[in-house]
Amino acid sequence: MTRLPAYFGNYGGRFVPEILIPALEQLETAFIEAQADPAFRSEFQRLLEEYAGRPTPLTECRNLARGTASRLFLKREDLLHGGAHKTNQVLGQGLLAKRMGKTEVIAETGAGQHGVACALACALLGLKCRVYMGAKDVERQSPNVFRMKLLGATVIPVSSGSATLKDACNEALRDWSASYERAHYLLGTAAGPHPYPTLVKEFQRMIGDESRRQILARTGSLPDAVIACVGGGSNAIGMFTAFVADANVELVGVEAGGLGLDSGKHGATLQAGRPGIFFGMKSRLMQDGAGQVEESHSLSAGLDFPSVGPEHAYLQDIGRAHYVPITDEVAVAGLAELARSEGIIAALESAHAVAYALERMRRDPSRSEMLLVNLSGRGDKDIFTVDGYLREQQASQEPGGPRP
Amino acid sequence: MNRYERMFAGLTTAGRVAFVPFTVLGFPDLVRSEAWIEAMIASGADALELGIPFSDPLADGPTIQRAMAAALDAGVSPDDCLRLVDRIRQRHPELPIGLLMYANLVWARGPARFFSACAASGVDSVLIADVPLDESDEFLHQARSAGVGQVFLCPPNIDERRMKLLAERGFGYTYLLSRAGVTGSEVAAGSPVAAIVARLRELGAPPPLLGFGISRPEQVAAAAKEGAAGVICGSKVIELMLAEPNDLEAVSSRLGTFVRSMVSASKFSPS
């Protein structure tokens, strides 16, 4: 029996082999005790401020909203140490690992942002770190692989299944089921078996808490819509949580539309998935008729995941948040426009959220809205992917079609 | 008495423990899978533990992962697997047959429909590897209404509360894990399990079969000595199939030799 609620409506739970239940219970207990311990909270806070660089700024776009009546604010998690919001919760879980007396850390990573965050936290806190990463992701996110290695982590490529994030998740759980006595599984998003969805949300909720204070101080009012990209869903839940009680604030999660929902090649789990059980939880899941898990597609490795955190599935069911797809193409265009207009190179993941905001502002330029976008990470890791994508696009648009 | 109870009673009379091979249904395809299962039965397998291939088998090591992926590549569906089980059941009305499942395959069809299909194919028990005791209510209820029992994993780190729950809910046998981790013969069976076996017996749990890392005859004898009612052996079986998968006869004969060696090690040594 769990001490904290393990379910969000019908979603969540602990669907793992029995052997992992004691490790999950130990983690839940450590989390409850740590949250009640002022010493833990102040150490976490100190690391967030002095090491990671919190609070992150709130930037109002000077140029992107031109020609519309709207205002666009960006929460700058891209400026956090490590280059993405991932660093927040990794510091929290790193401290928890130490508190439980664990000496090793296991992690899975897609884009490599969580892997990098884990590697730096482990370097800082003196933990031994190994990161499972899909072999395909190792290839398309090579800058992050170098960074992890430089930070002292071991990167283990996973070639089973689709060789992406979902397979790295499986492999991390397999490892943990043999090593739980000395290793903490530092799960990278607000998904997986209880208590991770709750724990990761609590260690990411400062994104929304800060944003809410900042935008109120700056403008005197709350935003009309809060927008964040959703892969597993940690930056989005970290942003949404502070606004869930504000009924007039619309919550929009932006999923990977990939090549378009009709193509079947996407990562829009909340829009196209059915309830299922995978990666330790009941949630929305991309699956075939028999229940085999399908491979997702996104140019952005961090959104390339066939399931989603259970709380998002719940927020969607109760109508508190809604979820929209943005395709690879539109996301890349958003990334390029943000770069040229505001001098910010966003991560491909975050560019999905930016692109949605741009579409929304321009759909009805006379409509005056205040939009808050979580710019969850910076795009240095994606420059080769984006460059390759744009070249291909250019080639296919030239007369005579794609060059050989 | 159900088929498991009759099997265990017969084994006690014969002074043996059970040898239960595991394989992936439809690996490497339906024809060879059926032939090789029959070869193992003919050589003395006491019961069968059969896995329906799943895309993401997170409790399994590389060998069984590979077998599941190969079966899926061959286009094997859960319905194909149940039809295969049905054919085996027709030929072997007394043989206990258990399925090893992952939760999403049960969930996707709807537990009620899935368990009815199992019952119709002559399945005795279902073990869902990623449904721990605390999440098992809904599945258990549906399985029982369909007349199918549920088998639970008993890991070495289980506590008293969950052991009691297992004793209450388990059917057929208890899948006792010899060690932590995932399936595979790379890491041999581990720590002594005598204490857990004794406690399970006091609580009235179904008889324990020891699994994970079992690949040699001497491990069967050791398991019997620890008080286990038998062993389950999967990855080693798949390895024998993977060695020369295109030679149906050669694999059948190798499986036969292996099963006979494990069965002959399954006699109690009266202590």
Tab-separated table of C-alpha atoms in Angstrom, chain A residues 7-223:
chain	number	residue	atom	x	y	z
A	7	TYR	CA	-3.248	7.389	-8.935
A	8	PHE	CA	-4.423	10.473	-10.779
A	9	GLY	CA	-7.975	9.435	-11.569
A	10	ASN	CA	-7.599	6.188	-13.505
A	11	TYR	CA	-3.947	6.749	-14.316
A	12	GLY	CA	-0.716	5.986	-12.495
A	13	GLY	CA	-0.073	3.053	-10.193
A	14	ARG	CA	2.984	0.844	-9.825
A	15	PHE	CA	3.106	-1.685	-12.656
A	16	VAL	CA	6.541	-3.147	-12.094
A	17	PRO	CA	7.770	-6.619	-11.199
A	18	GLU	CA	7.273	-7.380	-7.494
A	19	ILE	CA	11.032	-7.192	-6.851
A	20	LEU	CA	10.993	-3.408	-7.370
A	21	ILE	CA	8.167	-2.660	-4.945
A	22	PRO	CA	10.418	-2.385	-1.848
A	23	ALA	CA	12.707	0.041	-3.705
A	24	LEU	CA	9.702	2.183	-4.691
A	25	GLU	CA	8.448	2.100	-1.100
A	26	GLN	CA	11.843	3.110	0.223
A	27	LEU	CA	11.891	6.009	-2.223
A	28	GLU	CA	8.391	7.132	-1.277
A	29	THR	CA	9.288	7.121	2.412
A	30	ALA	CA	12.535	9.001	1.813
A	31	PHE	CA	10.655	11.565	-0.256
A	32	ILE	CA	7.953	12.127	2.387
A	33	GLU	CA	10.573	12.500	5.123
A	34	ALA	CA	12.789	14.770	3.053
A	35	GLN	CA	9.882	17.068	2.185
A	36	ALA	CA	9.203	17.451	5.900
A	37	ASP	CA	12.861	18.059	6.723
A	38	PRO	CA	13.856	21.766	6.700
A	39	ALA	CA	17.525	20.807	6.297
A	40	PHE	CA	16.774	18.892	3.088
A	41	ARG	CA	14.634	21.663	1.702
A	42	SER	CA	17.196	24.334	2.403
A	43	GLU	CA	20.009	22.308	0.879
A	44	PHE	CA	17.911	21.723	-2.245
A	45	GLN	CA	17.039	25.411	-2.398
A	46	ARG	CA	20.673	26.419	-1.933
A	47	LEU	CA	21.777	24.164	-4.802
A	48	LEU	CA	19.021	25.515	-7.027
A	49	GLU	CA	20.115	29.093	-6.371
A	50	GLU	CA	23.874	28.915	-6.025
A	51	TYR	CA	24.680	26.047	-8.363
A	52	ALA	CA	21.900	25.876	-10.942
A	53	GLY	CA	21.062	29.571	-11.200
A	54	ARG	CA	17.472	29.885	-9.984
A	55	PRO	CA	15.285	31.766	-10.277
A	56	THR	CA	15.410	31.760	-14.052
A	57	PRO	CA	14.274	34.963	-15.802
A	58	LEU	CA	10.946	35.610	-17.447
A	59	THR	CA	11.558	37.236	-20.831
A	60	GLU	CA	8.920	39.109	-22.762
A	61	CYS	CA	9.535	38.726	-26.500
A	62	ARG	CA	10.322	42.085	-28.085
A	63	ASN	CA	9.805	41.133	-31.722
A	64	LEU	CA	7.870	37.892	-32.126
A	65	ALA	CA	4.510	39.303	-31.085
A	66	ARG	CA	4.701	42.227	-33.503
A	67	GLY	CA	1.691	42.540	-35.719
A	68	THR	CA	-0.520	40.899	-33.120
A	69	ALA	CA	-2.282	42.258	-30.068
A	70	SER	CA	-0.813	39.531	-27.893
A	71	ARG	CA	2.096	39.492	-25.470
A	72	LEU	CA	4.432	36.494	-25.348
A	73	PHE	CA	6.448	35.626	-22.244
A	74	LEU	CA	9.126	32.943	-22.089
A	75	LYS	CA	10.136	31.185	-18.877
A	76	ARG	CA	13.852	30.795	-19.439
A	77	GLU	CA	14.665	27.277	-18.239
A	78	ASP	CA	17.137	27.230	-21.127
A	79	LEU	CA	19.329	29.445	-18.955
A	80	LEU	CA	19.460	26.944	-16.130
A	81	HIS	CA	22.789	25.208	-15.551
A	82	GLY	CA	22.896	22.180	-17.814
A	83	GLY	CA	20.763	23.895	-20.406
A	84	ALA	CA	17.309	22.618	-19.494
A	85	HIS	CA	14.752	22.309	-16.703
A	86	LYS	CA	15.989	18.764	-16.080
A	87	THR	CA	18.626	20.052	-13.630
A	88	ASN	CA	15.938	21.069	-11.108
A	89	GLN	CA	14.584	17.665	-10.238
A	90	VAL	CA	17.879	15.876	-10.717
A	91	LEU	CA	19.362	17.862	-7.840
A	92	GLY	CA	16.353	16.898	-5.710
A	93	GLN	CA	16.616	13.208	-6.546
A	94	GLY	CA	20.401	13.281	-6.181
A	95	LEU	CA	19.995	14.541	-2.624
A	96	LEU	CA	17.368	11.852	-2.004
A	97	ALA	CA	19.745	9.170	-3.310
A	98	LYS	CA	22.387	10.343	-0.835
A	99	ARG	CA	19.812	10.416	1.936
A	100	MET	CA	18.932	6.766	1.206
A	101	GLY	CA	22.619	5.833	1.320
A	102	LYS	CA	22.760	4.884	-2.361
A	103	THR	CA	26.127	5.192	-4.072
A	104	GLU	CA	25.125	4.668	-7.696
A	105	VAL	CA	22.634	6.293	-10.014
A	106	ILE	CA	20.900	4.764	-13.024
A	107	ALA	CA	19.240	6.997	-15.580
A	108	GLU	CA	17.530	6.773	-18.950
A	109	THR	CA	17.769	9.574	-21.441
A	110	GLY	CA	16.230	10.504	-24.779
A	111	ALA	CA	17.583	13.820	-25.975
A	112	GLY	CA	20.416	13.466	-23.519
A	113	GLN	CA	19.323	16.470	-21.458
A	114	HIS	CA	18.303	14.327	-18.510
A	115	GLY	CA	21.475	12.276	-18.893
A	116	VAL	CA	23.593	15.413	-18.806
A	117	ALA	CA	21.677	16.735	-15.807
A	118	CYS	CA	22.181	13.427	-13.996
A	119	ALA	CA	25.843	13.329	-14.866
A	120	LEU	CA	26.476	16.802	-13.514
A	121	ALA	CA	24.477	16.225	-10.341
A	122	CYS	CA	26.311	12.954	-9.743
A	123	ALA	CA	29.666	14.650	-10.297
A	124	LEU	CA	28.675	17.304	-7.793
A	125	LEU	CA	27.277	14.911	-5.182
A	126	GLY	CA	29.843	12.130	-5.547
A	127	LEU	CA	27.562	9.471	-7.035
A	128	LYS	CA	28.517	6.948	-9.699
A	129	CYS	CA	26.338	7.468	-12.752
A	130	ARG	CA	25.345	5.224	-15.676
A	131	VAL	CA	22.967	6.393	-18.352
A	132	TYR	CA	20.958	4.188	-20.716
A	133	MET	CA	20.368	5.801	-24.080
A	134	GLY	CA	18.792	4.418	-27.248
A	135	ALA	CA	21.464	3.690	-29.853
A	136	LYS	CA	19.607	5.942	-32.333
A	137	ASP	CA	19.581	8.777	-29.817
A	138	VAL	CA	23.283	8.313	-29.116
A	139	GLU	CA	23.775	9.082	-32.771
A	140	ARG	CA	21.432	12.035	-33.161
A	141	GLN	CA	22.404	13.687	-29.865
A	142	SER	CA	26.146	13.232	-29.947
A	143	PRO	CA	27.007	16.560	-28.272
A	144	ASN	CA	25.167	15.434	-25.163
A	145	VAL	CA	26.923	12.068	-25.216
A	146	PHE	CA	30.269	13.889	-25.118
A	147	ARG	CA	29.065	16.072	-22.288
A	148	MET	CA	27.911	13.102	-20.206
A	149	LYS	CA	31.237	11.358	-20.683
A	150	LEU	CA	33.148	14.508	-19.822
A	151	LEU	CA	31.116	14.748	-16.624
A	152	GLY	CA	32.255	11.262	-15.679
A	153	ALA	CA	29.125	9.256	-16.494
A	154	THR	CA	29.043	5.944	-18.341
A	155	VAL	CA	26.751	6.001	-21.368
A	156	ILE	CA	25.256	2.624	-22.287
A	157	PRO	CA	23.718	2.481	-25.787
A	158	VAL	CA	20.556	0.368	-26.008
A	159	SER	CA	19.935	-1.323	-29.351
A	160	SER	CA	16.924	-3.460	-28.430
A	161	GLY	CA	13.433	-2.583	-29.708
A	162	SER	CA	13.292	0.778	-31.441
A	163	ALA	CA	16.634	1.829	-29.910
A	164	THR	CA	15.100	5.030	-28.523
A	165	LEU	CA	13.907	6.384	-25.206
A	166	LYS	CA	11.300	3.682	-24.516
A	167	ASP	CA	13.954	0.982	-24.787
A	168	ALA	CA	16.319	2.956	-22.586
A	169	CYS	CA	13.492	3.109	-20.006
A	170	ASN	CA	13.042	-0.682	-20.116
A	171	GLU	CA	16.762	-1.225	-19.754
A	172	ALA	CA	17.044	1.142	-16.792
A	173	LEU	CA	14.266	-0.751	-14.990
A	174	ARG	CA	15.958	-4.080	-15.777
A	175	ASP	CA	19.221	-2.796	-14.332
A	176	TRP	CA	17.461	-1.445	-11.250
A	177	SER	CA	15.732	-4.758	-10.543
A	178	ALA	CA	19.193	-6.233	-9.927
A	179	SER	CA	20.929	-3.240	-8.343
A	180	TYR	CA	18.290	-1.499	-6.192
A	181	GLU	CA	20.202	-2.085	-2.972
A	182	ARG	CA	23.032	0.257	-3.935
A	183	ALA	CA	21.557	2.173	-6.882
A	184	HIS	CA	18.908	4.849	-7.149
A	185	TYR	CA	16.955	4.976	-10.378
A	186	LEU	CA	16.925	8.658	-11.193
A	187	LEU	CA	13.944	8.691	-13.518
A	188	GLY	CA	13.943	11.717	-15.799
A	189	THR	CA	10.334	12.724	-16.136
A	190	ALA	CA	7.014	12.907	-14.321
A	191	ALA	CA	6.092	9.404	-15.464
A	192	GLY	CA	6.808	5.792	-14.567
A	193	PRO	CA	5.685	3.973	-11.419
A	194	HIS	CA	4.543	5.821	-8.297
A	195	PRO	CA	6.106	7.797	-6.606
A	196	TYR	CA	8.007	9.215	-9.586
A	197	PRO	CA	5.173	11.235	-11.177
A	198	THR	CA	4.490	12.955	-7.843
A	199	LEU	CA	8.100	13.303	-6.790
A	200	VAL	CA	9.280	14.751	-10.107
A	201	LYS	CA	6.360	17.177	-10.171
A	202	GLU	CA	7.252	18.434	-6.685
A	203	PHE	CA	10.892	18.889	-7.721
A	204	GLN	CA	9.844	20.787	-10.873
A	205	ARG	CA	6.997	22.876	-9.598
A	206	MET	CA	9.201	25.910	-8.938
A	207	ILE	CA	9.018	26.569	-12.689
A	208	GLY	CA	5.347	27.449	-12.415
A	209	ASP	CA	5.597	28.953	-8.931
A	210	GLU	CA	8.288	31.392	-10.052
A	211	SER	CA	6.548	32.151	-13.339
A	212	ARG	CA	3.302	32.963	-11.596
A	213	ARG	CA	5.011	35.410	-9.232
A	214	GLN	CA	7.074	36.930	-12.025
A	215	ILE	CA	4.223	37.530	-14.420
A	216	LEU	CA	1.998	38.944	-11.679
A	217	ALA	CA	4.761	41.311	-10.620
A	218	ARG	CA	5.438	42.322	-14.205
A	219	THR	CA	1.913	42.705	-15.529
A	220	GLY	CA	-0.412	42.607	-12.562
A	221	SER	CA	-2.398	39.746	-14.017
A	222	LEU	CA	-2.269	36.052	-14.779
A	223	PRO	CA	-1.622	34.798	-18.321
